[in-house]
Amino acid sequence: MKGIFSALIVPFDESGNIIEGSLRKIVRHNIDVCEVDGLYVNGSSGENFLLSTDKKKKIFEIVKDEAKDDIQLIAQVGSLNLDEAIELGKYATELKYDCLSAVTPFYYKFDFEEIKDYYFSIIRETKNKMLIYSIPFLTGVNMSLDQFEELFVNEDIIGVKFTAADFFLLERMRKRFPEKLIFSGFDEMLLPAAIYEIDGAIGSTFNVNGKRAKEIFQLAQDGKIIEAKEIQHTTNDLIEKILELGLYQTIKEIFHVKGIDAGQCQKPMKNFNPEKRTDVEALVKHFNL
């Protein structure tokens, strides 16, 4: 399980319901146009933490039915409610997702033993592989190298989605755990992460910019850093504009411009500003999305 994975964007209508036909089109766009290696389903980019359990299950079901076995699928099942995480994990496992992932439990100041028990419980109950989702700037959970080692003792924990700018920890992790999978989680930092021999990357902008991400990753693996740097520059120009306009809203608007009704975001996220539509049209044209 390696390569470039899109953190899948999910379209919702004005009532917050999943637009199934559009979700299928977004999945196909990722596979057929962006040519990503896999999809990371029900992560932050899918607005997972704003959804009911039933909606999360429906997304898992639609994505698997559309993608089938064309690409690798990772099911993010993490939740503050451990029972829900286990329920979602069992459901995704029944659907034959390639592995599970779970964000570190957040909001409450869980100690490491509680975090470890959370992961081990999900694994024990689902009997599936686990990719830890470490995103400290949102969860407030910073784990040390030794704590990662305590988790990695469990052979069913196959690696980590590492969404942090701590490249010292990333380098130390790669050296100490050569057999574990490490996926970079910051799209704008793909190249520097790739230099440390990560196994792949998982990102929201890959939904529309997956081909460039694959080029960066492959060039870095081939030692062609100067060429990779130029593509990362272009990618970061795009990311900078997307962030200025609103991350998830703008990616959805890019799909709108490309003829796919990507709906809107779950409340309390705001809608895309229609006055900025021409800016997105210019992005699509300038970056050949």
PDB file of C-alpha atoms in Angstrom:
ATOM      1  CA  MET A   1       0.000   0.000   0.000  1.00  0.00           C
ATOM      2  CA  LYS A   2       2.049   2.892  -1.358  1.00  0.00           C
ATOM      3  CA  GLY A   3       1.702   5.969  -3.535  1.00  0.00           C
ATOM      4  CA  ILE A   4      -0.527   9.029  -3.808  1.00  0.00           C
ATOM      5  CA  PHE A   5      -3.932   8.876  -2.090  1.00  0.00           C
ATOM      6  CA  SER A   6      -6.601  11.562  -2.359  1.00  0.00           C
ATOM      7  CA  ALA A   7      -8.262  12.514   0.901  1.00  0.00           C
ATOM      8  CA  LEU A   8     -11.659  12.224  -0.719  1.00  0.00           C
ATOM      9  CA  ILE A   9     -13.918  15.267  -1.029  1.00  0.00           C
ATOM     10  CA  VAL A  10     -17.617  14.497  -0.471  1.00  0.00           C
ATOM     11  CA  PRO A  11     -20.489  16.526  -2.059  1.00  0.00           C
ATOM     12  CA  PHE A  12     -23.485  17.533   0.055  1.00  0.00           C
ATOM     13  CA  ASP A  13     -26.718  19.275  -0.916  1.00  0.00           C
ATOM     14  CA  GLU A  14     -28.290  22.240   0.885  1.00  0.00           C
ATOM     15  CA  SER A  15     -29.875  19.897   3.439  1.00  0.00           C
ATOM     16  CA  GLY A  16     -26.563  18.204   4.192  1.00  0.00           C
ATOM     17  CA  ASN A  17     -27.389  15.001   2.332  1.00  0.00           C
ATOM     18  CA  ILE A  18     -24.825  13.122   0.236  1.00  0.00           C
ATOM     19  CA  ILE A  19     -25.141  13.750  -3.505  1.00  0.00           C
ATOM     20  CA  GLU A  20     -24.530  10.151  -4.527  1.00  0.00           C
ATOM     21  CA  GLY A  21     -24.186  10.662  -8.273  1.00  0.00           C
ATOM     22  CA  SER A  22     -21.640  13.424  -7.791  1.00  0.00           C
ATOM     23  CA  LEU A  23     -19.698  11.395  -5.239  1.00  0.00           C
ATOM     24  CA  ARG A  24     -19.390   8.620  -7.802  1.00  0.00           C
ATOM     25  CA  LYS A  25     -18.167  11.123 -10.399  1.00  0.00           C
ATOM     26  CA  ILE A  26     -15.562  12.499  -7.961  1.00  0.00           C
ATOM     27  CA  VAL A  27     -14.330   8.978  -7.283  1.00  0.00           C
ATOM     28  CA  ARG A  28     -14.051   8.336 -11.036  1.00  0.00           C
ATOM     29  CA  HIS A  29     -12.295  11.659 -11.557  1.00  0.00           C
ATOM     30  CA  ASN A  30      -9.681  10.660  -8.988  1.00  0.00           C
ATOM     31  CA  ILE A  31      -9.181   7.282 -10.644  1.00  0.00           C
ATOM     32  CA  ASP A  32      -9.451   8.160 -14.328  1.00  0.00           C
ATOM     33  CA  VAL A  33      -8.174  11.751 -14.504  1.00  0.00           C
ATOM     34  CA  CYS A  34      -5.890  12.269 -11.505  1.00  0.00           C
ATOM     35  CA  GLU A  35      -4.765   8.632 -11.656  1.00  0.00           C
ATOM     36  CA  VAL A  36      -4.199   8.440  -7.907  1.00  0.00           C
ATOM     37  CA  ASP A  37      -3.104   5.173  -6.317  1.00  0.00           C
ATOM     38  CA  GLY A  38      -5.812   5.191  -3.693  1.00  0.00           C
ATOM     39  CA  LEU A  39      -8.475   7.042  -1.740  1.00  0.00           C
ATOM     40  CA  TYR A  40      -8.531   7.991   1.933  1.00  0.00           C
ATOM     41  CA  VAL A  41     -12.230   7.941   2.756  1.00  0.00           C
ATOM     42  CA  ASN A  42     -14.020   9.847   5.543  1.00  0.00           C
ATOM     43  CA  GLY A  43     -11.063  11.906   6.634  1.00  0.00           C
ATOM     44  CA  SER A  44     -10.992  15.623   7.407  1.00  0.00           C
ATOM     45  CA  SER A  45     -11.464  16.468   3.723  1.00  0.00           C
ATOM     46  CA  GLY A  46     -14.664  14.425   3.697  1.00  0.00           C
ATOM     47  CA  GLU A  47     -15.947  16.531   6.614  1.00  0.00           C
ATOM     48  CA  ASN A  48     -16.169  13.309   8.589  1.00  0.00           C
ATOM     49  CA  PHE A  49     -16.360  14.886  12.030  1.00  0.00           C
ATOM     50  CA  LEU A  50     -19.533  16.747  11.056  1.00  0.00           C
ATOM     51  CA  LEU A  51     -21.400  13.631   9.924  1.00  0.00           C
ATOM     52  CA  SER A  52     -23.708  11.064  11.481  1.00  0.00           C
ATOM     53  CA  THR A  53     -22.673   7.422  11.678  1.00  0.00           C
ATOM     54  CA  ASP A  54     -25.200   6.496   8.992  1.00  0.00           C
ATOM     55  CA  LYS A  55     -23.814   9.087   6.563  1.00  0.00           C
ATOM     56  CA  LYS A  56     -20.281   7.843   7.156  1.00  0.00           C
ATOM     57  CA  LYS A  57     -21.403   4.289   6.402  1.00  0.00           C
ATOM     58  CA  LYS A  58     -23.193   5.428   3.249  1.00  0.00           C
ATOM     59  CA  ILE A  59     -20.025   7.140   2.006  1.00  0.00           C
ATOM     60  CA  PHE A  60     -17.977   4.002   2.638  1.00  0.00           C
ATOM     61  CA  GLU A  61     -20.559   1.976   0.731  1.00  0.00           C
ATOM     62  CA  ILE A  62     -20.830   4.300  -2.297  1.00  0.00           C
ATOM     63  CA  VAL A  63     -17.075   4.709  -2.667  1.00  0.00           C
ATOM     64  CA  LYS A  64     -16.397   0.990  -2.506  1.00  0.00           C
ATOM     65  CA  ASP A  65     -19.190   0.234  -4.942  1.00  0.00           C
ATOM     66  CA  GLU A  66     -17.853   2.783  -7.443  1.00  0.00           C
ATOM     67  CA  ALA A  67     -14.126   2.136  -7.035  1.00  0.00           C
ATOM     68  CA  LYS A  68     -14.448  -1.606  -6.588  1.00  0.00           C
ATOM     69  CA  ASP A  69     -10.886  -2.975  -6.723  1.00  0.00           C
ATOM     70  CA  ASP A  70      -9.531  -0.387  -9.174  1.00  0.00           C
ATOM     71  CA  ILE A  71      -7.498   1.361  -6.476  1.00  0.00           C
ATOM     72  CA  GLN A  72      -6.552   0.955  -2.831  1.00  0.00           C
ATOM     73  CA  LEU A  73      -9.025   2.215  -0.227  1.00  0.00           C
ATOM     74  CA  ILE A  74      -8.311   3.355   3.320  1.00  0.00           C
ATOM     75  CA  ALA A  75     -11.260   3.861   5.692  1.00  0.00           C
ATOM     76  CA  GLN A  76     -10.815   6.570   8.318  1.00  0.00           C
ATOM     77  CA  VAL A  77     -12.984   5.460  11.234  1.00  0.00           C
ATOM     78  CA  GLY A  78     -11.562   7.522  14.095  1.00  0.00           C
ATOM     79  CA  SER A  79     -14.041   9.088  16.493  1.00  0.00           C
ATOM     80  CA  LEU A  80     -14.244  10.453  20.012  1.00  0.00           C
ATOM     81  CA  ASN A  81     -16.811   7.709  20.521  1.00  0.00           C
ATOM     82  CA  LEU A  82     -14.884   4.432  20.567  1.00  0.00           C
ATOM     83  CA  ASP A  83     -18.039   2.400  19.988  1.00  0.00           C
ATOM     84  CA  GLU A  84     -18.697   4.359  16.797  1.00  0.00           C
ATOM     85  CA  ALA A  85     -15.083   3.896  15.648  1.00  0.00           C
ATOM     86  CA  ILE A  86     -15.405   0.129  16.135  1.00  0.00           C
ATOM     87  CA  GLU A  87     -18.797   0.025  14.407  1.00  0.00           C
ATOM     88  CA  LEU A  88     -17.428   1.938  11.414  1.00  0.00           C
ATOM     89  CA  GLY A  89     -14.296  -0.206  11.389  1.00  0.00           C
ATOM     90  CA  LYS A  90     -16.324  -3.408  11.256  1.00  0.00           C
ATOM     91  CA  TYR A  91     -18.487  -1.982   8.476  1.00  0.00           C
ATOM     92  CA  ALA A  92     -15.518  -0.913   6.343  1.00  0.00           C
ATOM     93  CA  THR A  93     -13.867  -4.270   6.948  1.00  0.00           C
ATOM     94  CA  GLU A  94     -17.008  -6.064   5.720  1.00  0.00           C
ATOM     95  CA  LEU A  95     -16.856  -3.878   2.605  1.00  0.00           C
ATOM     96  CA  LYS A  96     -13.270  -5.094   2.124  1.00  0.00           C
ATOM     97  CA  TYR A  97     -11.444  -1.785   2.533  1.00  0.00           C
ATOM     98  CA  ASP A  98      -7.709  -2.423   2.329  1.00  0.00           C
ATOM     99  CA  CYS A  99      -7.064  -1.055   5.808  1.00  0.00           C
ATOM    100  CA  LEU A 100      -8.437   1.244   8.469  1.00  0.00           C
ATOM    101  CA  SER A 101      -7.129   4.537   9.744  1.00  0.00           C
ATOM    102  CA  ALA A 102      -8.084   6.449  12.869  1.00  0.00           C
ATOM    103  CA  VAL A 103      -7.307   9.945  14.048  1.00  0.00           C
ATOM    104  CA  THR A 104      -5.823  10.148  17.535  1.00  0.00           C
ATOM    105  CA  PRO A 105      -8.619  10.794  20.061  1.00  0.00           C
ATOM    106  CA  PHE A 106      -8.868  14.541  20.667  1.00  0.00           C
ATOM    107  CA  TYR A 107     -10.525  17.321  22.697  1.00  0.00           C
ATOM    108  CA  TYR A 108     -10.073  15.646  26.079  1.00  0.00           C
ATOM    109  CA  LYS A 109      -6.489  15.434  27.287  1.00  0.00           C
ATOM    110  CA  PHE A 110      -6.105  11.694  26.852  1.00  0.00           C
ATOM    111  CA  ASP A 111      -2.860  10.241  28.162  1.00  0.00           C
ATOM    112  CA  PHE A 112      -0.812   7.911  26.002  1.00  0.00           C
ATOM    113  CA  GLU A 113      -2.104   4.726  27.636  1.00  0.00           C
ATOM    114  CA  GLU A 114      -5.636   5.790  26.771  1.00  0.00           C
ATOM    115  CA  ILE A 115      -4.599   6.534  23.187  1.00  0.00           C
ATOM    116  CA  LYS A 116      -2.888   3.162  22.899  1.00  0.00           C
ATOM    117  CA  ASP A 117      -5.941   1.365  24.282  1.00  0.00           C
ATOM    118  CA  TYR A 118      -8.116   3.199  21.726  1.00  0.00           C
ATOM    119  CA  TYR A 119      -6.056   1.900  18.794  1.00  0.00           C
ATOM    120  CA  PHE A 120      -5.627  -1.594  20.151  1.00  0.00           C
ATOM    121  CA  SER A 121      -9.376  -1.847  20.855  1.00  0.00           C
ATOM    122  CA  ILE A 122     -10.310  -0.892  17.279  1.00  0.00           C
ATOM    123  CA  ILE A 123      -7.826  -3.421  15.895  1.00  0.00           C
ATOM    124  CA  ARG A 124      -8.949  -6.184  18.242  1.00  0.00           C
ATOM    125  CA  GLU A 125     -12.639  -5.719  17.451  1.00  0.00           C
ATOM    126  CA  THR A 126     -12.338  -5.198  13.688  1.00  0.00           C
ATOM    127  CA  LYS A 127      -9.488  -7.620  12.964  1.00  0.00           C
ATOM    128  CA  ASN A 128      -8.162  -5.231  10.334  1.00  0.00           C
ATOM    129  CA  LYS A 129      -4.907  -3.363   9.744  1.00  0.00           C
ATOM    130  CA  MET A 130      -4.525   0.176  11.106  1.00  0.00           C
ATOM    131  CA  LEU A 131      -2.821   3.323   9.835  1.00  0.00           C
ATOM    132  CA  ILE A 132      -2.488   5.867  12.632  1.00  0.00           C
ATOM    133  CA  TYR A 133      -3.691   9.365  11.684  1.00  0.00           C
ATOM    134  CA  SER A 134      -1.410  11.830  13.460  1.00  0.00           C
ATOM    135  CA  ILE A 135      -2.412  15.473  12.963  1.00  0.00           C
ATOM    136  CA  PRO A 136      -1.172  17.367  16.038  1.00  0.00           C
ATOM    137  CA  PHE A 137      -2.083  20.890  14.927  1.00  0.00           C
ATOM    138  CA  LEU A 138      -5.791  19.925  14.970  1.00  0.00           C
ATOM    139  CA  THR A 139      -5.883  17.300  17.743  1.00  0.00           C
ATOM    140  CA  GLY A 140      -3.261  18.705  20.118  1.00  0.00           C
ATOM    141  CA  VAL A 141      -1.814  15.186  20.398  1.00  0.00           C
ATOM    142  CA  ASN A 142       1.962  15.086  19.945  1.00  0.00           C
ATOM    143  CA  MET A 143       3.473  11.612  20.212  1.00  0.00           C
ATOM    144  CA  SER A 144       7.156  10.938  20.692  1.00  0.00           C
ATOM    145  CA  LEU A 145       9.294   8.480  18.765  1.00  0.00           C
ATOM    146  CA  ASP A 146       9.203   6.078  21.715  1.00  0.00           C
ATOM    147  CA  GLN A 147       5.408   6.301  21.893  1.00  0.00           C
ATOM    148  CA  PHE A 148       5.124   5.510  18.201  1.00  0.00           C
ATOM    149  CA  GLU A 149       7.326   2.515  18.880  1.00  0.00           C
ATOM    150  CA  GLU A 150       4.935   1.313  21.586  1.00  0.00           C
ATOM    151  CA  LEU A 151       2.125   1.464  19.041  1.00  0.00           C
ATOM    152  CA  PHE A 152       4.159  -0.127  16.255  1.00  0.00           C
ATOM    153  CA  VAL A 153       4.844  -3.146  18.464  1.00  0.00           C
ATOM    154  CA  ASN A 154       1.363  -4.176  17.397  1.00  0.00           C
ATOM    155  CA  GLU A 155       1.961  -5.771  14.001  1.00  0.00           C
ATOM    156  CA  ASP A 156      -1.510  -4.784  12.840  1.00  0.00           C
ATOM    157  CA  ILE A 157      -0.505  -1.116  13.036  1.00  0.00           C
ATOM    158  CA  ILE A 158       1.132  -0.862   9.637  1.00  0.00           C
ATOM    159  CA  GLY A 159       2.151   2.789   9.711  1.00  0.00           C
ATOM    160  CA  VAL A 160       1.114   6.412  10.082  1.00  0.00           C
ATOM    161  CA  LYS A 161      -0.414   9.274   8.173  1.00  0.00           C
ATOM    162  CA  PHE A 162       2.024  11.939   9.353  1.00  0.00           C
ATOM    163  CA  THR A 163       0.411  15.379   9.058  1.00  0.00           C
ATOM    164  CA  ALA A 164       3.037  17.507  10.750  1.00  0.00           C
ATOM    165  CA  ALA A 165       5.941  19.750   9.815  1.00  0.00           C
ATOM    166  CA  ASP A 166       8.338  18.042  12.241  1.00  0.00           C
ATOM    167  CA  PHE A 167      10.845  16.731   9.721  1.00  0.00           C
ATOM    168  CA  PHE A 168      13.275  15.731  12.463  1.00  0.00           C
ATOM    169  CA  LEU A 169      10.665  13.356  13.898  1.00  0.00           C
ATOM    170  CA  LEU A 170       9.826  12.176  10.380  1.00  0.00           C
ATOM    171  CA  GLU A 171      13.480  11.372   9.645  1.00  0.00           C
ATOM    172  CA  ARG A 172      13.942   9.607  12.998  1.00  0.00           C
ATOM    173  CA  MET A 173      10.764   7.607  12.419  1.00  0.00           C
ATOM    174  CA  ARG A 174      11.856   6.539   8.936  1.00  0.00           C
ATOM    175  CA  LYS A 175      15.249   5.401  10.251  1.00  0.00           C
ATOM    176  CA  ARG A 176      13.893   3.505  13.268  1.00  0.00           C
ATOM    177  CA  PHE A 177      10.884   1.898  11.554  1.00  0.00           C
ATOM    178  CA  PRO A 178      11.951   1.048   7.994  1.00  0.00           C
ATOM    179  CA  GLU A 179       9.286  -1.656   7.763  1.00  0.00           C
ATOM    180  CA  LYS A 180       6.365   0.651   8.638  1.00  0.00           C
ATOM    181  CA  LEU A 181       4.441   2.766   6.138  1.00  0.00           C
ATOM    182  CA  ILE A 182       4.780   6.533   6.417  1.00  0.00           C
ATOM    183  CA  PHE A 183       2.416   8.770   4.450  1.00  0.00           C
ATOM    184  CA  SER A 184       2.920  12.527   4.367  1.00  0.00           C
ATOM    185  CA  GLY A 185      -0.236  14.513   5.106  1.00  0.00           C
ATOM    186  CA  PHE A 186       0.720  18.046   4.039  1.00  0.00           C
ATOM    187  CA  ASP A 187       0.319  18.527   0.280  1.00  0.00           C
ATOM    188  CA  GLU A 188       2.542  21.614   0.269  1.00  0.00           C
ATOM    189  CA  MET A 189       5.366  19.667   1.923  1.00  0.00           C
ATOM    190  CA  LEU A 190       5.279  16.575  -0.273  1.00  0.00           C
ATOM    191  CA  LEU A 191       8.765  17.039  -1.724  1.00  0.00           C
ATOM    192  CA  PRO A 192      10.688  17.562   1.539  1.00  0.00           C
ATOM    193  CA  ALA A 193       8.826  14.590   3.025  1.00  0.00           C
ATOM    194  CA  ALA A 194       9.599  12.480  -0.045  1.00  0.00           C
ATOM    195  CA  ILE A 195      13.303  13.145   0.396  1.00  0.00           C
ATOM    196  CA  TYR A 196      13.068  11.160   3.647  1.00  0.00           C
ATOM    197  CA  GLU A 197      11.747   8.145   1.722  1.00  0.00           C
ATOM    198  CA  ILE A 198       8.109   8.208   2.739  1.00  0.00           C
ATOM    199  CA  ASP A 199       5.903   5.542   1.203  1.00  0.00           C
ATOM    200  CA  GLY A 200       3.361   7.974  -0.164  1.00  0.00           C
ATOM    201  CA  ALA A 201       1.152  10.939   0.598  1.00  0.00           C
ATOM    202  CA  ILE A 202      -2.492  11.584   1.441  1.00  0.00           C
ATOM    203  CA  GLY A 203      -3.932  14.983   0.580  1.00  0.00           C
ATOM    204  CA  SER A 204      -7.086  16.935  -0.180  1.00  0.00           C
ATOM    205  CA  THR A 205      -5.737  18.884  -3.179  1.00  0.00           C
ATOM    206  CA  PHE A 206      -4.863  15.593  -4.871  1.00  0.00           C
ATOM    207  CA  ASN A 207      -8.580  15.401  -5.783  1.00  0.00           C
ATOM    208  CA  VAL A 208      -7.824  17.981  -8.470  1.00  0.00           C
ATOM    209  CA  ASN A 209      -4.016  18.042  -8.599  1.00  0.00           C
ATOM    210  CA  GLY A 210      -3.175  14.359  -8.229  1.00  0.00           C
ATOM    211  CA  LYS A 211      -1.076  14.088 -11.385  1.00  0.00           C
ATOM    212  CA  ARG A 212       1.373  16.739 -10.196  1.00  0.00           C
ATOM    213  CA  ALA A 213       1.585  15.052  -6.804  1.00  0.00           C
ATOM    214  CA  LYS A 214       2.458  11.767  -8.501  1.00  0.00           C
ATOM    215  CA  GLU A 215       5.124  13.506 -10.578  1.00  0.00           C
ATOM    216  CA  ILE A 216       6.706  15.086  -7.502  1.00  0.00           C
ATOM    217  CA  PHE A 217       6.734  11.784  -5.662  1.00  0.00           C
ATOM    218  CA  GLN A 218       8.176   9.812  -8.575  1.00  0.00           C
ATOM    219  CA  LEU A 219      10.846  12.403  -9.380  1.00  0.00           C
ATOM    220  CA  ALA A 220      11.935  12.467  -5.734  1.00  0.00           C
ATOM    221  CA  GLN A 221      12.208   8.686  -5.723  1.00  0.00           C
ATOM    222  CA  ASP A 222      14.346   8.929  -8.874  1.00  0.00           C
ATOM    223  CA  GLY A 223      16.631  11.497  -7.242  1.00  0.00           C
ATOM    224  CA  LYS A 224      15.534  14.258  -9.634  1.00  0.00           C
ATOM    225  CA  ILE A 225      15.089  16.864  -6.928  1.00  0.00           C
ATOM    226  CA  ILE A 226      15.489  19.983  -9.082  1.00  0.00           C
ATOM    227  CA  GLU A 227      12.739  18.822 -11.440  1.00  0.00           C
ATOM    228  CA  ALA A 228      10.527  17.836  -8.501  1.00  0.00           C
ATOM    229  CA  LYS A 229      11.103  21.223  -6.879  1.00  0.00           C
ATOM    230  CA  GLU A 230       9.774  23.068  -9.919  1.00  0.00           C
ATOM    231  CA  ILE A 231       6.550  21.063  -9.844  1.00  0.00           C
ATOM    232  CA  GLN A 232       6.251  21.603  -6.092  1.00  0.00           C
ATOM    233  CA  HIS A 233       6.605  25.357  -6.719  1.00  0.00           C
ATOM    234  CA  THR A 234       3.700  25.213  -9.180  1.00  0.00           C
ATOM    235  CA  THR A 235       1.690  23.045  -6.825  1.00  0.00           C
ATOM    236  CA  ASN A 236       2.246  25.439  -3.946  1.00  0.00           C
ATOM    237  CA  ASP A 237       1.178  28.384  -6.095  1.00  0.00           C
ATOM    238  CA  LEU A 238      -2.082  26.518  -6.608  1.00  0.00           C
ATOM    239  CA  ILE A 239      -2.409  25.538  -2.946  1.00  0.00           C
ATOM    240  CA  GLU A 240      -1.786  29.126  -1.856  1.00  0.00           C
ATOM    241  CA  LYS A 241      -4.698  30.333  -4.010  1.00  0.00           C
ATOM    242  CA  ILE A 242      -6.967  27.520  -2.819  1.00  0.00           C
ATOM    243  CA  LEU A 243      -6.260  28.328   0.825  1.00  0.00           C
ATOM    244  CA  GLU A 244      -6.949  32.027   0.227  1.00  0.00           C
ATOM    245  CA  LEU A 245     -10.389  31.177  -1.135  1.00  0.00           C
ATOM    246  CA  GLY A 246     -11.217  28.420   1.386  1.00  0.00           C
ATOM    247  CA  LEU A 247      -9.820  24.899   1.169  1.00  0.00           C
ATOM    248  CA  TYR A 248     -12.762  22.523   0.883  1.00  0.00           C
ATOM    249  CA  GLN A 249     -15.126  25.096  -0.618  1.00  0.00           C
ATOM    250  CA  THR A 250     -12.659  25.901  -3.397  1.00  0.00           C
ATOM    251  CA  ILE A 251     -11.917  22.284  -4.276  1.00  0.00           C
ATOM    252  CA  LYS A 252     -15.669  21.743  -4.596  1.00  0.00           C
ATOM    253  CA  GLU A 253     -15.960  24.853  -6.738  1.00  0.00           C
ATOM    254  CA  ILE A 254     -13.182  23.558  -8.992  1.00  0.00           C
ATOM    255  CA  PHE A 255     -15.317  20.462  -9.543  1.00  0.00           C
ATOM    256  CA  HIS A 256     -18.290  22.725 -10.326  1.00  0.00           C
ATOM    257  CA  VAL A 257     -16.227  24.525 -12.967  1.00  0.00           C
ATOM    258  CA  LYS A 258     -15.264  21.132 -14.405  1.00  0.00           C
ATOM    259  CA  GLY A 259     -18.911  20.108 -14.673  1.00  0.00           C
ATOM    260  CA  ILE A 260     -19.332  18.034 -11.506  1.00  0.00           C
ATOM    261  CA  ASP A 261     -21.861  19.234  -8.937  1.00  0.00           C
ATOM    262  CA  ALA A 262     -19.770  18.945  -5.793  1.00  0.00           C
ATOM    263  CA  GLY A 263     -22.448  20.598  -3.703  1.00  0.00           C
ATOM    264  CA  GLN A 264     -21.439  22.473  -0.605  1.00  0.00           C
ATOM    265  CA  CYS A 265     -19.907  21.868   2.802  1.00  0.00           C
ATOM    266  CA  GLN A 266     -21.600  20.703   5.972  1.00  0.00           C
ATOM    267  CA  LYS A 267     -22.645  23.458   8.366  1.00  0.00           C
ATOM    268  CA  PRO A 268     -21.263  25.259  10.263  1.00  0.00           C
ATOM    269  CA  MET A 269     -18.798  25.575   7.347  1.00  0.00           C
ATOM    270  CA  LYS A 270     -19.764  28.495   5.147  1.00  0.00           C
ATOM    271  CA  ASN A 271     -20.633  28.250   1.475  1.00  0.00           C
ATOM    272  CA  PHE A 272     -18.300  29.309  -1.310  1.00  0.00           C
ATOM    273  CA  ASN A 273     -18.519  33.021  -2.144  1.00  0.00           C
ATOM    274  CA  PRO A 274     -20.093  33.130  -5.634  1.00  0.00           C
ATOM    275  CA  GLU A 275     -18.362  36.442  -6.306  1.00  0.00           C
ATOM    276  CA  LYS A 276     -15.098  34.452  -6.386  1.00  0.00           C
ATOM    277  CA  ARG A 277     -16.280  32.068  -9.111  1.00  0.00           C
ATOM    278  CA  THR A 278     -14.197  33.831 -11.777  1.00  0.00           C
ATOM    279  CA  ASP A 279     -11.096  33.372  -9.598  1.00  0.00           C
ATOM    280  CA  VAL A 280     -11.689  29.609  -9.566  1.00  0.00           C
ATOM    281  CA  GLU A 281     -12.316  29.545 -13.298  1.00  0.00           C
ATOM    282  CA  ALA A 282      -8.945  31.273 -13.730  1.00  0.00           C
ATOM    283  CA  LEU A 283      -7.292  28.680 -11.463  1.00  0.00           C
ATOM    284  CA  VAL A 284      -8.683  25.799 -13.482  1.00  0.00           C
ATOM    285  CA  LYS A 285      -7.441  27.353 -16.709  1.00  0.00           C
ATOM    286  CA  HIS A 286      -4.049  28.556 -15.449  1.00  0.00           C
ATOM    287  CA  PHE A 287      -3.118  25.288 -13.695  1.00  0.00           C
ATOM    288  CA  ASN A 288      -4.756  23.074 -16.316  1.00  0.00           C
ATOM    289  CA  LEU A 289      -6.873  21.245 -13.721  1.00  0.00           C
TER     290      LEU A 289
END
